[in-house]
Short mmCIF file of C-alpha atoms in Angstrom, two decimals:
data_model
loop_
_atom_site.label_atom_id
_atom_site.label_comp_id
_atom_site.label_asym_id
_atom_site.label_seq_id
_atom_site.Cartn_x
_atom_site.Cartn_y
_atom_site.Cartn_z
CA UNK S 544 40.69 -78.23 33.32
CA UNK S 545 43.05 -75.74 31.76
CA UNK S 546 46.53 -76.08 32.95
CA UNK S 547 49.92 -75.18 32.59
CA UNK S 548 52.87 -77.55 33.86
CA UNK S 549 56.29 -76.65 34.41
CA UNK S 550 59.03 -79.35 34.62
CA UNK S 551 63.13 -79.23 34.05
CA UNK S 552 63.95 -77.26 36.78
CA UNK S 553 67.00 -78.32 39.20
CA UNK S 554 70.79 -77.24 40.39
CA UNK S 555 72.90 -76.16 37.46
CA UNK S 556 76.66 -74.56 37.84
CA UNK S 557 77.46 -71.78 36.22
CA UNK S 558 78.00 -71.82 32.41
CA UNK S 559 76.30 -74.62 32.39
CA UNK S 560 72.41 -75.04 30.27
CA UNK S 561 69.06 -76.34 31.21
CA UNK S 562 65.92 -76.87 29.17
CA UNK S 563 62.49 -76.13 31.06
CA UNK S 564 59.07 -77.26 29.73
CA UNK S 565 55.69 -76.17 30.13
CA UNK S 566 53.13 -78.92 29.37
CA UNK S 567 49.76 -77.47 27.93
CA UNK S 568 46.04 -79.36 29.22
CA UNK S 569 42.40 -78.51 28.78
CA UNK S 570 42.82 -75.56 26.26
CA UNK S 571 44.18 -75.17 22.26
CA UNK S 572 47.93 -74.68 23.30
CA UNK S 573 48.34 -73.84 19.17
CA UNK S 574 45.91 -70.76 19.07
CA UNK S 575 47.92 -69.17 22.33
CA UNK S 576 51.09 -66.88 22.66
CA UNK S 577 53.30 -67.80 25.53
CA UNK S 578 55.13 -66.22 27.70
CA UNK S 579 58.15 -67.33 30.59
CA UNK S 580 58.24 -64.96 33.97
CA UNK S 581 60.72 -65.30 36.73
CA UNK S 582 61.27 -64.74 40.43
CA UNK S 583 64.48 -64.72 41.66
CA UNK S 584 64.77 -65.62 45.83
CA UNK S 585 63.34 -62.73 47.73
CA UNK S 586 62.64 -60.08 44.50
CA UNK S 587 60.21 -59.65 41.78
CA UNK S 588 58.14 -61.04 38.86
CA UNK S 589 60.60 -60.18 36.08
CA UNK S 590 59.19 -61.22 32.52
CA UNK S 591 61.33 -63.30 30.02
CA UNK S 592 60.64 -64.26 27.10
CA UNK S 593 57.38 -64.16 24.88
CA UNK S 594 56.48 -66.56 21.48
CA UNK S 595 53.55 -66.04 19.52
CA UNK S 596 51.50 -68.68 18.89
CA UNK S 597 52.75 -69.91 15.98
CA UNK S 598 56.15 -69.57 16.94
CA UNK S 599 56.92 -66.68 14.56
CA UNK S 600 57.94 -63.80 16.81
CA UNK S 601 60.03 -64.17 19.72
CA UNK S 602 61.16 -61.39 22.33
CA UNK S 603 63.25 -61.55 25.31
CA UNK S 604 64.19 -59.46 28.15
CA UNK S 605 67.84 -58.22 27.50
CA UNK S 606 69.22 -59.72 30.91
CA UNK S 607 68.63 -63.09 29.05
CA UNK S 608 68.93 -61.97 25.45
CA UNK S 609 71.55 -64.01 23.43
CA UNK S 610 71.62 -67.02 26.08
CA UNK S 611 68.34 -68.40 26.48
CA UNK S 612 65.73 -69.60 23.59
CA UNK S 613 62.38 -70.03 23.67
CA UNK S 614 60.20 -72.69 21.26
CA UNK S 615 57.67 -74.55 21.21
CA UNK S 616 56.25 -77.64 19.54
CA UNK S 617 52.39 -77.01 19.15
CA UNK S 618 51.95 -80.80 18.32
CA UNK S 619 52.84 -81.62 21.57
CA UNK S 620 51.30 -78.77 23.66
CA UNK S 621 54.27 -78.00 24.96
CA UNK S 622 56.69 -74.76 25.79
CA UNK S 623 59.71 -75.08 26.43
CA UNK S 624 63.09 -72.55 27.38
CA UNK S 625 66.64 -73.52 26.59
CA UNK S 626 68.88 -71.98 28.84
CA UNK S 627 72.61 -71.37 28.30
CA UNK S 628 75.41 -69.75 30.02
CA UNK S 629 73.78 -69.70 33.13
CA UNK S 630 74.50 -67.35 35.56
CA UNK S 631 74.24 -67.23 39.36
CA UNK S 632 71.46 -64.44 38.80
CA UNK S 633 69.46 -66.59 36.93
CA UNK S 634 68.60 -68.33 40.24
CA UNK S 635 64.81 -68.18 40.28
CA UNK S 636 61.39 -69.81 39.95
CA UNK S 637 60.59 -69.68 36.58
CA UNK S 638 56.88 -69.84 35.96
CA UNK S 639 54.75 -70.66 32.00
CA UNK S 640 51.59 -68.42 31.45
CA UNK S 641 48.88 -68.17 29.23
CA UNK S 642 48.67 -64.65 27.02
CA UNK S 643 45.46 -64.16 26.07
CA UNK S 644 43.89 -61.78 23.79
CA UNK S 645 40.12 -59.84 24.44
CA UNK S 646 38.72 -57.13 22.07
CA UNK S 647 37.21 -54.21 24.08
CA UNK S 648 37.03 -51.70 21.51
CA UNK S 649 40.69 -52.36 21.43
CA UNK S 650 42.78 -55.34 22.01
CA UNK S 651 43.72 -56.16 25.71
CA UNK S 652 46.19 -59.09 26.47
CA UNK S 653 46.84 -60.36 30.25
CA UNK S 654 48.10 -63.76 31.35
CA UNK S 655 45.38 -65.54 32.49
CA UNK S 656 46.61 -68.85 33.43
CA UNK S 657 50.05 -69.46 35.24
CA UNK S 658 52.27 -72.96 36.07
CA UNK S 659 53.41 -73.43 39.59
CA UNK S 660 56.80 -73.14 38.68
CA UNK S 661 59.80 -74.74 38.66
CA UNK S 662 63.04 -74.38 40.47
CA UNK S 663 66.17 -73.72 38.96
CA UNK S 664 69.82 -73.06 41.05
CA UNK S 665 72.46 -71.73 39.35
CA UNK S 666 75.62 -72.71 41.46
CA UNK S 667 78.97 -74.16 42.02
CA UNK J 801 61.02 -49.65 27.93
CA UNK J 802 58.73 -48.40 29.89
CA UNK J 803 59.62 -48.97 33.29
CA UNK J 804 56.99 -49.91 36.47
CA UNK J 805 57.05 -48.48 39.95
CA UNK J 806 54.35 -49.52 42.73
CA UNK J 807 54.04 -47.32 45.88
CA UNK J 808 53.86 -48.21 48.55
CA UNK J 809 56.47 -51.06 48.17
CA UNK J 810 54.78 -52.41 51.61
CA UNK J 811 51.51 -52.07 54.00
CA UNK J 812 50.32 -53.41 57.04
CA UNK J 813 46.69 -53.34 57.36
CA UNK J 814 43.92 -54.93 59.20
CA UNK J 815 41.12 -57.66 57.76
CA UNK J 816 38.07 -54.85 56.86
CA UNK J 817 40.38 -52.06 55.97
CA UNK J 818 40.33 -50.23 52.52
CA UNK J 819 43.88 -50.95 50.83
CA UNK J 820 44.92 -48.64 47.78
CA UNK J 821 47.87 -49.36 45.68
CA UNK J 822 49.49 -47.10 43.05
CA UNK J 823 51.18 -47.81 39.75
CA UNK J 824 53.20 -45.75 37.74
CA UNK J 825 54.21 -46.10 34.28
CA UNK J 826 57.41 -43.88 32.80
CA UNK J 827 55.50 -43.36 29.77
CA UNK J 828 52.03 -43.29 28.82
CA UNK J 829 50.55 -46.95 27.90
CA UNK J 830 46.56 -46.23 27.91
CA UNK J 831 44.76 -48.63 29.82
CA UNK J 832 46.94 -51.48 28.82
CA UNK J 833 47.91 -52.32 32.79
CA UNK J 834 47.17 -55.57 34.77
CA UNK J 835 47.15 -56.54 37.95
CA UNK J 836 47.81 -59.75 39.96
CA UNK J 837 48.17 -60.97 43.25
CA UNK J 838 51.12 -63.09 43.81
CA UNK J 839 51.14 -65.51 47.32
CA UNK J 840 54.74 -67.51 48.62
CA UNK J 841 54.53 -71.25 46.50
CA UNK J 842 51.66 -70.77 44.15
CA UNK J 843 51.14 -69.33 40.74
CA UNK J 844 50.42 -65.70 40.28
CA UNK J 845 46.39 -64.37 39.84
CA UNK J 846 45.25 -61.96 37.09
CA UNK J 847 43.31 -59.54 39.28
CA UNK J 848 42.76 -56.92 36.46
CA UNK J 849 43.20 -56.16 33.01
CA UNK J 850 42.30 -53.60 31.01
CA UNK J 851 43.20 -51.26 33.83
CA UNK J 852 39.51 -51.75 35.42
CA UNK J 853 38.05 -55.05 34.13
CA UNK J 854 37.71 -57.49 36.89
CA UNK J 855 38.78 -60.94 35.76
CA UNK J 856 36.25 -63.67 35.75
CA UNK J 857 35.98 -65.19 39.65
CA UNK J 858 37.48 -62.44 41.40
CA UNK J 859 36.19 -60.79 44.19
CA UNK J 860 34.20 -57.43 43.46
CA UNK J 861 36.19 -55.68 46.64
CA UNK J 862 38.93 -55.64 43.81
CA UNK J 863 38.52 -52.71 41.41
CA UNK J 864 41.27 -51.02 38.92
CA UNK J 865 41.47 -47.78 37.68
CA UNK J 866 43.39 -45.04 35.65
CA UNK J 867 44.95 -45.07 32.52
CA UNK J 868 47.75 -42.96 31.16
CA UNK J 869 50.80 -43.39 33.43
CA UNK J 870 48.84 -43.21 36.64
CA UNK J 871 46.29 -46.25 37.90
CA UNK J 872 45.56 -47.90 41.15
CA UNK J 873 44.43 -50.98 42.87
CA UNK J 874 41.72 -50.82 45.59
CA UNK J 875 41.17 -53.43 47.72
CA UNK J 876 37.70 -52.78 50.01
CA UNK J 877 37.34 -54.56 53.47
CA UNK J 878 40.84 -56.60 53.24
CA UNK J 879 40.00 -59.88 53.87
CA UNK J 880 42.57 -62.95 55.17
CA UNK J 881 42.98 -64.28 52.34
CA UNK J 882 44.05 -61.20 50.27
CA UNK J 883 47.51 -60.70 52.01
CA UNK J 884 49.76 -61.37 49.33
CA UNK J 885 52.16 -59.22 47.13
CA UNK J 886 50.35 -57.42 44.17
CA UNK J 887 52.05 -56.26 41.11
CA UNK J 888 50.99 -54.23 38.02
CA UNK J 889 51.96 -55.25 34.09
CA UNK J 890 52.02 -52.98 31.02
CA UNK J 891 50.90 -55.10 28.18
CA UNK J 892 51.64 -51.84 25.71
CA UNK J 893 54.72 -53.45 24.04
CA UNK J 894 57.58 -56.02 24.35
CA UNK J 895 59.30 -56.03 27.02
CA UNK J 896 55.95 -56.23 28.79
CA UNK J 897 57.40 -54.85 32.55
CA UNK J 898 56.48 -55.75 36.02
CA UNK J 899 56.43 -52.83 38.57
CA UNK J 900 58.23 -54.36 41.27
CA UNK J 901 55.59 -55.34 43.54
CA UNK J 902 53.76 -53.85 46.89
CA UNK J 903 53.47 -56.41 49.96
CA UNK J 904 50.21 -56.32 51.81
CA UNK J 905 50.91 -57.79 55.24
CA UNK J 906 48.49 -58.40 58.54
CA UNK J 907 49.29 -55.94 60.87
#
């Protein structure tokens, strides 16, 4: 079935980096843009970071802009967000979705399919 | 950016009730809104898109509407299962905004 799979997560002090990875099953990961979203203990889904399909554009929110990547490797199925100079607010769950694309007259895009998350402490 | 806000930011209602949430966007974004229900230790749901399209496997008590800057989220005859947090998305451009979220708890 399609499925997302987040992995990397864990207890990291501050200034210090983490990679996350979101493992791809049951769908053409390579034909799909990407996107990371966040939730920090006891606030909001805050969006990330986006990366198109192919890789070729890239966006990020600008509380993470300049500090944390995002890539992928299509011939693995896999996502994945390098994350540097970490800071105490990056404290969250950080979840992988699925941005798909559906032409209504117009194009409409939504995340349709979501990872459980992973963990990830930022702390000394 | 276009920034989200949700109103009200919490509810208590009772299973059967009719629920309606409001999203508002600071700039006009068409239809280009989602919705999704988000509940403690699982991965968010895509409610919504398009403003009114029901996504595939979702309840029909869920319906969308608006477009503009104003749109809503209508829950009819809450059931258990549907108390959660719900939160609206613009999908018009990057960065692609959550409103921060309305809690729908049992009263």
């Amino acid at each position: 079935q399609v499925q997302l799979v987040e992995s990397g997560g864990g207890v990291v002090q501050p200034g210090g980096s983490l990679r996350l990875s979101c493992a791809a099953s049951g769908f053409t990961f390579s034909n799909y843009a990407m996107h990371w979203v966040r939730q920090a203990p006891g606030k909001g889904l805050e969006w990330v970071t986006f990366i198109r399909y192919d890789g070729s554009d890239k966006y990020y929110a600008d509380s993470v802009k300049g500090r944390f990547t995002v890539s992928r490797d299509n011939s693995k199925n896999t996502l994945y967000l390098q994350m540097n100079s970490l800071r105490h607010e990056d404290t969250a769950v950080y979840y992988c979705a699925r941005w798909k694309v559906e032409e209504k007259n117009f194009y409409y895009y939504y995340m349709d399919v979501w990872g459980k998350g992973t963990a990830v402490t930022v702390s000394s | 950016d276009i920034q989200m806000t949700q109103s009200p930011s919490s509810l208590s209602a009772s299973v059967g009730d009719r629920v309606t949430i409001t999203c508002r966007a600071s700039q006009s974004i068409s239809n280009y809104l989602n919705w999704y229900q988000h509940k403690p230790g699982s991965a968010p749901n895509l409610l919504i898109y398009a403003a009114s399209t029901l996504q595939s496997g979702v309840p029909s008590r869920f319906s969308g509407g608006g477009s503009g800057t104003d749109f809503t989220l209508t829950i009819n005859s809450l059931q258990p299962e549907d108390f959660a947090t719900y939160y609206c998305q613009h999908s018009s451009r990057t960065p692609f905004t959550f409103g921060p979220g309305t809690k729908v708890a049992i009263k």
